[in-house]
């Protein structure tokens, strides 16, 4: 979604504050050039304290005050945390999961398949929409909050799952039993009424299919909410959702519980929440990865609906980092930066997840830096909004492969998202910008010079055919171990692996093992100026090349005759296969080799200098240079003549750009004639 200005804001909760200070807050926001707040999604129990009794006092206070101060609003539907009376009336609304029964208290532990939850959720959504419809400064609506299925295994959910299976298999149990291999251990289902509780299954195909169904519950739930909200909104208002990511104490990888590409179909614009380490641990990688995913979901600009200001314990940013983080989001295609949250909360579980303001609610260093960010957004935003990005490299990610490797782990220390980030982080550090694709994007493959498939474990024949065609037509494919092992229902293919691609890769394998005391030998990467070596960890496939060149073999007394990395010329393109997990130094050299093969020119700068590029609404090329370190960095500029945006100074080829620690600059180059 394109915007007419950059949005800069925070989540604001008048109902959480210890005393009335709404006018003070609005005045402080205006000083910080904050132009939007997010409200309402967290407090169903405030809006409806008793069934059928509504109190929107705080809602109207926030809307009237923001209107008076010229601040726009995004309203959230308050359905992700239920009131006590609803849980008391329907005890089974607190969902049963694989871990058993839950208890009231945490958020997001309700059953989104429960008919009474949906009934009452619709009531509060409609009442909220009626209350807010008169306000013309509301620009959009956020559905729910970081929605998941919350692992619902309720009878309501399982009944819906069985109905889905009946539809998929046309009511044919023999087909279901065959597809899932349920004859194993006498798991065969001979009557629909005998269908067992899915929580007990040891069958990966059935278990993974239920997890796919749980992702569908999220898609359907958001589409249902979107349908209600659309009955009330104006043509100029948008609908979004704040998607999040796999969580490793911060945003890490592809979200396993939501198919975000499917779930976003009912949205106007993708929104996301990105959290990451700061201070000495700030690298910008999570901002970049999360942005690439968000940008890919609707192939458009996106909104950062939540990110940290002071944030979690240990995340307090060094001076200048908050500003650098904000512009890092813009450099990846975001049209907004919004903080969780405006004010630090004085009680409950997130008391020390600090906002822009600390607990004394006064100006502080974070607030003053936010003031500078807001002023910069206002001054330069017309040349930075709606950044259009064009990458030559793409990563193909799928929820099905993620699920497959949960059922059949590569290694206890190597999950699907670890493999994804192994590749993405190396690309990021080399300043190779990349897009993210999903399995429904096969028609887009040809737009990319290099296509990378991290552990594409689950790959239907249609996707295999698309990968083959991509290489045949001149593309450069890099696949890792555990690619094309099973079909979309995790049934392992019964031919040579990687299924359907052995001719493309010019190799096959039929044995694999843990990597113990193994390294790489005879590393041969044509054109590489570095002599690299590396150890092998966790996993190794014993590759047997036919037509492929061997780029590296295993250094091991017993596995030394097998290839570890192969490279094959196939029709107009090439296909490279990494059969093991190895040191990032080797991975970087391999990626550089593939870029040379694909005629992708790489910058000489590498991390901690990070370069991001795109084109603005004026057709100008916008180039960001970031320094993610304490040490000053000197960069020799090799591009076209342009201007340093914030310095209002010209720049020409051969000039030196000096960036202080945790500093950045932005270049604007005129459109090419």
XYZ file of C-alpha atoms in Angstrom:
673
model
C 0.000 0.000 0.000
C 1.304 3.424 -0.941
C 0.977 6.241 1.589
C 0.945 10.004 1.185
C 3.381 10.399 4.081
C 5.493 8.340 6.425
C 3.589 7.244 9.510
C 5.323 7.677 12.845
C 3.629 6.649 16.040
C 3.032 4.379 18.996
C 0.429 2.230 20.695
C -1.453 4.334 23.232
C -3.641 3.130 26.104
C -5.407 5.828 28.097
C -7.082 3.032 30.063
C -3.704 1.770 31.336
C -2.396 5.085 32.672
C -2.150 5.684 36.436
C -3.783 9.126 36.206
C -5.419 11.437 33.678
C -2.709 12.901 31.444
C -4.163 12.553 27.958
C -3.624 16.214 27.047
C -0.024 16.059 28.242
C 0.567 12.923 26.188
C -0.939 14.418 23.055
C 1.169 17.558 23.411
C 4.311 15.455 23.893
C 3.390 13.395 20.825
C 2.968 16.515 18.716
C 6.387 17.736 19.852
C 7.800 14.378 18.676
C 6.028 14.773 15.300
C 4.039 11.616 16.032
C 1.216 11.535 13.497
C -0.564 8.247 14.301
C -1.513 6.148 17.331
C -2.774 2.575 17.587
C -5.575 2.029 20.090
C -8.265 -0.330 21.360
C -7.069 -3.855 20.542
C -6.119 -4.908 24.080
C -9.124 -4.082 26.251
C -12.292 -6.013 25.474
C -12.993 -6.233 29.206
C -12.921 -2.412 29.407
C -15.256 -1.932 26.444
C -17.641 -4.689 27.650
C -17.235 -5.152 31.439
C -20.383 -7.304 31.580
C -22.158 -9.195 28.861
C -24.154 -6.699 26.852
C -22.977 -3.731 28.955
C -20.652 -1.412 27.030
C -18.440 1.438 28.162
C -16.395 3.244 25.494
C -15.388 6.193 27.669
C -11.654 5.736 27.182
C -12.100 5.061 23.477
C -13.861 8.352 22.876
C -11.389 10.233 25.067
C -8.529 8.981 22.896
C -10.370 9.694 19.671
C -11.449 13.198 20.665
C -8.000 14.124 21.998
C -6.146 12.756 18.954
C -8.573 14.555 16.629
C -7.983 17.842 18.445
C -4.215 17.471 18.111
C -4.197 16.389 14.468
C -3.044 12.811 15.168
C -4.445 10.003 13.029
C -5.606 6.691 14.498
C -5.491 2.977 13.720
C -8.178 1.113 15.668
C -7.649 -2.515 16.628
C -10.392 -5.078 17.137
C -10.173 -6.218 20.787
C -10.519 -9.951 20.255
C -7.149 -11.376 21.285
C -7.808 -11.288 25.047
C -11.222 -12.237 26.394
C -13.042 -10.830 29.455
C -13.580 -12.891 32.604
C -17.343 -13.094 32.192
C -16.960 -14.785 28.792
C -14.598 -17.421 30.198
C -16.939 -17.991 33.157
C -19.986 -18.387 30.943
C -18.289 -20.836 28.561
C -15.488 -22.633 30.431
C -14.438 -24.549 27.302
C -13.758 -21.284 25.512
C -10.283 -21.584 27.094
C -8.944 -23.974 24.556
C -7.499 -27.423 25.053
C -4.103 -27.831 23.389
C -1.507 -30.548 23.002
C -0.438 -29.596 26.521
C -3.938 -30.057 27.939
C -6.479 -27.654 29.407
C -5.629 -23.999 29.919
C -6.660 -21.489 32.566
C -7.896 -17.921 32.381
C -5.270 -15.193 32.707
C -2.887 -15.229 29.746
C -3.954 -13.567 26.530
C -4.571 -15.562 23.359
C -5.569 -18.822 25.014
C -9.138 -18.893 23.724
C -10.461 -21.261 21.097
C -10.913 -19.337 17.852
C -13.050 -22.236 16.548
C -15.521 -21.953 19.464
C -18.919 -20.766 18.166
C -19.662 -18.699 21.281
C -16.284 -16.998 21.101
C -17.024 -16.051 17.509
C -20.534 -14.898 18.388
C -19.352 -12.568 21.153
C -16.332 -11.426 19.174
C -18.669 -10.322 16.403
C -20.800 -8.397 18.898
C -17.841 -6.414 20.282
C -16.388 -5.794 16.800
C -19.697 -4.429 15.528
C -20.244 -2.255 18.593
C -16.713 -0.908 18.328
C -17.149 -0.135 14.619
C -20.394 1.691 15.352
C -18.641 3.785 17.998
C -15.697 4.779 15.809
C -17.412 5.282 12.440
C -18.093 9.034 12.955
C -14.389 9.893 13.344
C -12.819 10.955 10.070
C -9.210 10.853 11.351
C -9.238 7.052 11.683
C -7.098 5.851 8.776
C -7.302 2.104 9.248
C -8.152 -0.945 11.309
C -5.963 -3.696 12.714
C -7.589 -7.111 12.995
C -6.899 -8.831 16.313
C -3.219 -9.038 17.334
C -0.430 -11.388 16.211
C -3.152 -13.969 15.575
C -2.457 -17.702 15.870
C -4.626 -20.778 16.340
C -3.122 -21.038 19.847
C -2.793 -24.775 19.207
C -6.509 -25.306 19.621
C -7.299 -29.009 19.763
C -10.870 -28.532 20.946
C -13.724 -30.693 19.759
C -14.910 -27.719 17.689
C -11.551 -27.500 15.916
C -11.202 -31.240 15.405
C -14.726 -31.507 13.991
C -13.835 -28.800 11.487
C -10.619 -30.642 10.671
C -12.493 -33.844 9.888
C -14.862 -31.857 7.655
C -11.830 -30.465 5.817
C -10.392 -33.956 5.326
C -13.707 -35.183 3.970
C -13.592 -32.367 1.461
C -9.924 -32.934 0.511
C -10.373 -36.690 0.032
C -13.935 -36.536 -1.323
C -15.211 -38.532 1.643
C -12.918 -41.421 0.648
C -11.267 -42.958 3.723
C -9.249 -45.393 1.623
C -7.617 -42.454 -0.131
C -6.879 -40.769 3.199
C -5.388 -43.940 4.676
C -3.216 -44.470 1.617
C -2.019 -40.849 1.391
C -1.068 -40.672 5.066
C 0.197 -44.240 5.368
C -2.126 -44.999 8.264
C -1.726 -48.762 7.945
C 1.481 -48.252 9.936
C 1.070 -49.419 13.552
C -2.598 -50.132 12.848
C -3.481 -46.436 12.686
C -5.880 -47.053 9.810
C -9.217 -45.221 10.137
C -12.116 -47.297 8.845
C -15.024 -45.042 9.830
C -15.225 -41.258 10.131
C -16.957 -41.566 13.483
C -13.874 -43.448 14.773
C -11.519 -40.608 13.898
C -9.079 -40.352 16.825
C -8.038 -37.273 18.772
C -5.230 -35.736 16.690
C -3.172 -35.073 19.822
C -2.271 -38.732 19.999
C -1.079 -39.260 16.457
C 2.422 -40.489 15.737
C 1.815 -40.134 12.012
C 3.680 -37.120 10.673
C 1.451 -36.717 7.620
C -1.707 -36.566 9.713
C -0.082 -34.421 12.381
C 1.336 -31.972 9.845
C -1.991 -31.810 8.058
C -3.609 -30.761 11.330
C -1.015 -28.019 11.751
C -1.777 -26.880 8.207
C -5.451 -26.842 9.191
C -4.607 -24.754 12.253
C -2.938 -22.231 9.948
C -6.114 -22.252 7.864
C -8.107 -21.442 11.003
C -6.082 -18.230 11.256
C -6.661 -17.408 7.579
C -10.390 -17.989 7.954
C -10.588 -16.085 11.240
C -8.924 -12.977 9.790
C -11.060 -13.167 6.644
C -14.165 -13.401 8.855
C -13.130 -10.338 10.870
C -12.212 -8.465 7.715
C -15.651 -9.163 6.279
C -17.311 -7.611 9.325
C -15.052 -4.557 9.371
C -15.542 -3.963 5.634
C -19.246 -3.417 6.269
C -18.370 -0.209 8.130
C -15.217 1.308 6.648
C -14.791 4.138 4.176
C -13.012 3.602 0.836
C -9.976 5.531 2.111
C -9.497 3.328 5.213
C -7.290 0.242 5.228
C -7.405 -3.118 6.995
C -4.213 -4.691 8.326
C -2.881 -7.245 10.793
C 0.313 -7.176 12.801
C 1.981 -10.407 11.710
C 4.918 -11.558 13.794
C 7.727 -14.074 13.371
C 9.231 -17.172 14.903
C 10.389 -16.150 18.364
C 13.844 -16.830 19.827
C 13.617 -14.106 22.460
C 13.292 -11.756 19.465
C 11.915 -11.926 15.911
C 13.868 -14.695 14.218
C 12.383 -16.532 11.257
C 9.282 -17.573 9.347
C 6.196 -17.739 11.572
C 5.357 -21.456 11.933
C 1.732 -21.007 13.026
C 0.421 -18.773 10.229
C 0.579 -18.978 6.464
C 0.976 -15.233 6.176
C 0.668 -15.163 2.393
C -2.748 -16.817 2.630
C -3.857 -14.926 5.739
C -3.081 -11.560 4.137
C -5.508 -12.042 1.259
C -8.250 -10.340 3.275
C -6.039 -7.353 4.172
C -5.440 -4.053 2.380
C -1.859 -3.797 3.597
C 0.610 -6.036 5.395
C 1.523 -5.000 8.916
C 4.169 -6.613 11.075
C 5.872 -6.502 14.461
C 9.676 -6.701 14.483
C 11.668 -6.937 17.728
C 15.412 -7.419 17.967
C 18.438 -7.013 20.227
C 19.968 -3.548 20.443
C 23.027 -1.943 22.058
C 26.117 -4.082 21.385
C 23.982 -6.786 19.721
C 22.317 -4.590 17.094
C 23.060 -5.895 13.587
C 19.987 -4.858 11.622
C 19.510 -8.443 10.430
C 16.098 -8.953 12.028
C 14.872 -5.634 10.636
C 16.035 -6.673 7.181
C 14.714 -10.253 7.307
C 11.356 -9.249 8.777
C 11.059 -6.509 6.193
C 11.806 -8.913 3.349
C 9.059 -11.257 4.560
C 6.574 -8.410 5.091
C 7.376 -6.921 1.684
C 6.812 -10.311 0.060
C 3.414 -11.051 1.550
C 1.513 -8.663 -0.727
C 4.467 -7.709 -2.966
C 4.199 -4.140 -1.756
C 5.234 -1.694 0.939
C 4.208 -2.581 4.471
C 3.606 -1.050 7.893
C 5.712 -1.561 10.992
C 2.921 -1.634 13.566
C 5.129 -2.591 16.500
C 8.807 -2.303 17.223
C 10.719 -1.447 20.350
C 11.563 1.935 21.784
C 13.407 1.058 25.015
C 11.984 -2.438 24.806
C 12.760 -5.571 26.732
C 15.455 -5.882 29.401
C 18.888 -5.393 27.830
C 17.523 -3.766 24.672
C 18.017 -0.110 25.642
C 19.499 1.357 22.454
C 22.766 3.238 22.450
C 22.460 6.924 21.567
C 21.677 7.246 17.819
C 20.552 3.607 17.488
C 16.824 4.341 17.757
C 17.096 6.709 14.803
C 19.223 4.254 12.864
C 16.699 1.481 13.506
C 13.831 3.660 12.294
C 15.541 4.437 8.998
C 16.553 0.783 8.639
C 12.848 -0.065 8.485
C 12.296 2.524 5.744
C 15.274 1.183 3.789
C 13.568 -2.216 3.594
C 10.288 -0.828 2.260
C 8.313 0.105 5.375
C 6.064 3.151 5.266
C 5.780 3.472 9.034
C 7.531 3.035 12.348
C 5.262 2.572 15.366
C 6.454 1.726 18.839
C 5.142 -0.678 21.418
C 4.422 1.482 23.213
C 4.094 5.164 24.112
C 4.293 4.817 27.872
C 5.794 2.159 30.099
C 3.140 0.212 32.005
C 3.063 0.234 35.808
C 1.770 -3.269 36.462
C 1.237 -6.723 34.935
C 3.541 -8.892 32.870
C 4.842 -6.212 30.478
C 5.791 -3.690 33.148
C 9.421 -3.843 32.106
C 8.811 -3.910 28.376
C 9.455 -0.186 28.320
C 7.937 2.285 25.904
C 9.138 5.630 24.628
C 8.437 7.145 28.046
C 9.769 5.505 31.199
C 7.681 4.901 34.303
C 7.917 8.521 35.412
C 6.237 9.514 32.115
C 8.642 12.407 31.535
C 10.936 13.344 28.684
C 14.008 11.145 28.466
C 16.802 10.378 25.995
C 14.642 7.924 24.038
C 11.837 10.447 23.726
C 14.207 13.184 22.565
C 15.676 10.882 19.926
C 12.142 10.024 18.820
C 11.534 13.764 18.401
C 14.447 13.889 15.969
C 13.154 10.856 14.063
C 9.709 12.401 13.758
C 11.176 15.675 12.501
C 13.296 13.793 9.946
C 10.286 11.786 8.730
C 8.321 14.992 8.304
C 11.118 16.821 6.479
C 12.417 14.060 4.207
C 9.489 11.641 4.030
C 8.303 12.698 0.585
C 11.521 11.259 -0.859
C 11.644 8.157 1.353
C 8.067 6.808 1.395
C 6.822 4.047 -0.913
C 10.339 2.748 -1.621
C 10.267 0.290 -4.524
C 12.911 -2.403 -4.263
C 14.292 -4.690 -6.943
C 16.323 -7.714 -5.880
C 18.181 -10.206 -8.072
C 18.174 -12.960 -5.430
C 15.223 -14.663 -3.733
C 14.748 -17.203 -0.955
C 11.864 -19.662 -1.259
C 10.276 -20.408 2.144
C 7.340 -22.697 2.942
C 5.361 -23.458 6.068
C 5.073 -27.072 4.975
C 8.843 -27.545 5.001
C 9.078 -25.858 8.390
C 6.442 -28.250 9.745
C 8.107 -31.220 8.098
C 11.419 -30.538 9.813
C 9.639 -30.216 13.149
C 8.326 -33.746 12.721
C 11.616 -35.023 11.319
C 14.360 -32.791 12.768
C 17.681 -32.482 10.998
C 19.382 -32.063 14.367
C 18.320 -30.815 17.785
C 20.419 -27.690 17.208
C 19.363 -27.071 13.611
C 15.721 -26.222 12.898
C 14.274 -24.973 9.630
C 14.532 -21.316 10.606
C 18.172 -21.805 11.603
C 18.886 -22.927 8.046
C 16.891 -20.002 6.649
C 18.805 -17.524 8.774
C 22.148 -19.205 7.986
C 21.571 -18.307 4.360
C 19.800 -14.989 4.833
C 22.338 -13.652 7.311
C 25.213 -14.470 4.962
C 23.456 -12.653 2.114
C 22.786 -9.689 4.396
C 26.413 -9.436 5.504
C 27.536 -9.504 1.858
C 25.076 -6.722 0.956
C 23.152 -9.009 -1.368
C 19.587 -7.777 -1.053
C 17.002 -10.490 -1.525
C 13.279 -11.049 -1.655
C 11.296 -13.818 0.008
C 9.002 -16.041 -2.049
C 6.429 -18.656 -1.084
C 5.411 -21.797 -2.926
C 2.571 -20.039 -4.758
C 5.062 -17.625 -6.363
C 6.389 -19.994 -9.025
C 5.438 -17.579 -11.801
C 7.856 -15.055 -10.260
C 10.925 -17.310 -10.235
C 12.152 -16.063 -13.608
C 12.455 -12.501 -12.243
C 15.447 -13.560 -10.141
C 18.956 -14.409 -11.278
C 19.553 -16.604 -8.205
C 16.901 -18.622 -6.393
C 17.728 -20.277 -3.062
C 15.690 -23.049 -1.421
C 16.647 -23.591 2.230
C 15.745 -27.152 3.256
C 12.733 -27.372 0.936
C 11.740 -30.648 2.569
C 8.124 -30.650 1.404
C 7.852 -30.056 -2.336
C 4.895 -31.117 -4.497
C 5.547 -32.111 -8.107
C 4.197 -28.786 -9.388
C 6.879 -26.933 -7.425
C 9.557 -29.415 -8.532
C 8.547 -28.762 -12.135
C 8.757 -24.996 -11.598
C 12.283 -25.300 -10.166
C 13.354 -27.487 -13.075
C 11.913 -24.988 -15.555
C 13.648 -22.118 -13.767
C 17.051 -23.729 -14.308
C 16.236 -24.821 -17.859
C 15.454 -21.214 -18.769
C 18.745 -19.887 -17.406
C 18.224 -19.428 -13.684
C 20.804 -20.226 -11.033
C 19.397 -22.471 -8.304
C 21.005 -23.084 -4.916
C 19.404 -25.773 -2.780
C 20.488 -27.134 0.565
C 20.320 -30.523 2.205
C 16.809 -31.816 2.893
C 15.421 -30.466 -0.385
C 12.652 -32.300 -2.301
C 12.406 -35.163 0.162
C 8.628 -35.425 0.551
C 5.380 -34.355 -1.060
C 3.024 -31.755 0.412
C 1.673 -34.301 2.917
C 5.113 -35.409 4.086
C 5.070 -38.731 2.280
C 8.704 -39.420 1.357
C 9.223 -39.861 -2.353
C 10.200 -43.382 -3.411
C 12.663 -42.428 -6.143
C 16.179 -40.991 -6.086
C 16.680 -37.876 -4.021
C 16.385 -34.958 -4.475
C 13.083 -36.010 -6.025
C 12.604 -34.981 -9.637
C 15.792 -32.920 -9.635
C 18.665 -35.407 -9.800
C 19.238 -34.614 -13.474
C 19.068 -30.880 -12.760
C 21.629 -31.126 -9.949
C 23.664 -33.782 -11.726
C 23.941 -35.823 -8.548
C 21.997 -37.943 -6.110
C 22.379 -39.459 -2.655
C 20.768 -42.243 -0.697
C 22.646 -42.053 2.602
C 23.120 -39.372 5.223
C 24.389 -39.146 8.772
C 25.358 -36.793 11.575
C 28.494 -34.773 10.930
C 31.058 -35.806 13.551
C 34.680 -34.687 13.203
C 34.119 -33.717 9.572
C 35.384 -30.751 7.576
C 35.467 -29.714 3.930
C 38.374 -30.439 1.605
C 39.286 -29.588 -1.959
C 37.121 -26.472 -1.915
C 37.071 -25.211 -5.520
C 35.052 -22.034 -6.103
C 36.078 -20.606 -9.487
C 36.986 -16.946 -9.320
C 37.365 -16.860 -5.539
C 40.278 -14.782 -4.321
C 40.174 -16.320 -0.861
C 41.389 -19.721 0.241
C 38.640 -20.920 2.558
C 38.188 -23.924 4.769
C 35.407 -24.922 7.055
C 34.026 -27.494 9.397
C 30.802 -29.425 8.852
C 28.229 -29.567 11.626
C 25.021 -31.427 12.473
C 24.115 -33.049 9.128
C 25.723 -34.435 5.990
C 24.338 -36.087 2.887
C 26.746 -38.316 0.962
C 26.459 -36.845 -2.524
C 27.271 -38.921 -5.606
C 27.782 -36.666 -8.646
C 27.097 -37.759 -12.199
C 27.424 -34.674 -14.407
C 27.997 -32.172 -11.580
C 31.309 -30.583 -10.687
C 32.451 -31.110 -7.103
C 32.970 -27.792 -5.324
C 33.917 -29.449 -2.033
C 34.293 -32.947 -0.614
C 34.232 -34.281 2.934
C 37.478 -34.497 4.859
C 36.927 -37.704 6.819
C 38.647 -41.116 6.889
C 35.472 -42.927 5.827
C 33.299 -40.337 4.033
C 36.083 -38.686 2.060
C 35.020 -40.150 -1.281
C 31.702 -38.331 -1.226
C 30.927 -34.810 -2.426
C 29.637 -32.172 -0.004
C 28.827 -29.359 -2.459
C 28.131 -29.817 -6.159
C 27.534 -27.485 -9.093
C 25.891 -28.542 -12.344
C 25.300 -26.826 -15.681
C 21.845 -27.848 -16.875
C 20.464 -26.552 -20.163
C 20.653 -22.721 -19.921
C 21.183 -22.485 -16.148
C 23.027 -23.960 -13.200
C 22.021 -25.881 -10.099
C 24.155 -25.970 -6.959
C 23.513 -28.319 -4.047
C 24.916 -27.972 -0.534
C 24.626 -31.388 1.105
C 25.675 -30.260 4.572
C 25.714 -27.384 7.058
C 29.101 -25.684 7.077
C 30.940 -22.586 8.244
C 29.530 -19.241 7.171
C 32.907 -18.222 5.716
C 32.541 -20.962 3.101
C 28.891 -20.104 2.577
C 29.757 -16.487 1.811
C 32.336 -17.531 -0.763
C 29.807 -19.911 -2.308
C 27.230 -17.115 -2.566
C 29.787 -14.802 -4.148
C 30.653 -17.515 -6.671
C 26.964 -17.898 -7.601
C 26.570 -14.147 -7.992
C 29.525 -14.118 -10.372
C 27.909 -16.945 -12.324
C 24.676 -14.929 -12.485
C 26.490 -11.669 -13.390
C 25.336 -9.938 -10.209
C 27.758 -7.179 -9.266
C 28.501 -7.097 -5.546
C 29.628 -4.032 -3.593
C 33.051 -4.160 -1.981
C 31.538 -3.123 1.358
C 30.421 -5.818 3.742
C 28.960 -5.875 7.245
C 29.151 -3.794 9.452
C 28.533 -1.450 6.509
C 25.093 -2.340 5.148
C 23.743 -0.940 1.886
C 20.042 -0.786 0.959
C 18.631 0.529 -2.311
C 15.323 1.343 -3.979
C 13.416 3.907 -5.994
C 11.113 6.604 -4.658
C 7.937 8.186 -6.042
C 10.028 10.719 -7.971
C 11.932 7.978 -9.774
C 15.097 8.792 -7.848
C 17.383 5.991 -6.767
C 17.639 6.044 -2.976
C 20.719 4.437 -1.395
C 21.137 3.958 2.347
C 24.527 3.331 3.951
C 24.412 2.079 7.565
C 27.268 1.503 9.990
C 26.261 -1.197 12.477
C 29.290 -0.809 14.724
C 31.017 1.425 17.249
C 33.911 2.116 14.874
C 33.884 4.807 12.209
C 33.749 3.509 8.637
C 35.153 5.168 5.495
C 33.432 4.253 2.237
C 34.703 5.164 -1.225
C 31.665 6.037 -3.328
C 31.600 4.513 -6.823
C 28.166 5.503 -8.090
C 26.519 8.255 -10.093
C 26.427 11.874 -9.005
C 23.730 12.678 -6.490
C 23.031 14.351 -3.174
C 23.442 13.383 0.460
C 19.855 13.939 1.500
C 20.232 14.990 5.117
C 23.454 16.928 4.602
C 22.095 18.814 1.556
C 25.438 18.241 -0.133
C 26.474 16.788 -3.465
C 28.366 13.538 -3.924
C 30.371 12.298 -6.904
C 32.308 9.189 -7.823
C 35.488 8.873 -5.763
C 34.198 10.848 -2.766
C 34.693 9.368 0.691
C 31.677 8.843 2.925
C 32.589 8.773 6.609
C 30.078 7.220 8.985
C 30.507 7.521 12.724
C 29.566 4.609 14.947
C 25.858 3.738 14.638
C 25.419 6.317 11.919
C 23.893 6.293 8.450
C 23.472 8.460 5.389
C 21.009 8.555 2.503
C 21.889 9.289 -1.111
C 19.365 10.381 -3.721
C 20.384 9.963 -7.342
C 18.386 11.522 -10.197
C 16.391 9.233 -12.476
C 18.411 7.686 -15.291
C 17.607 9.224 -18.653
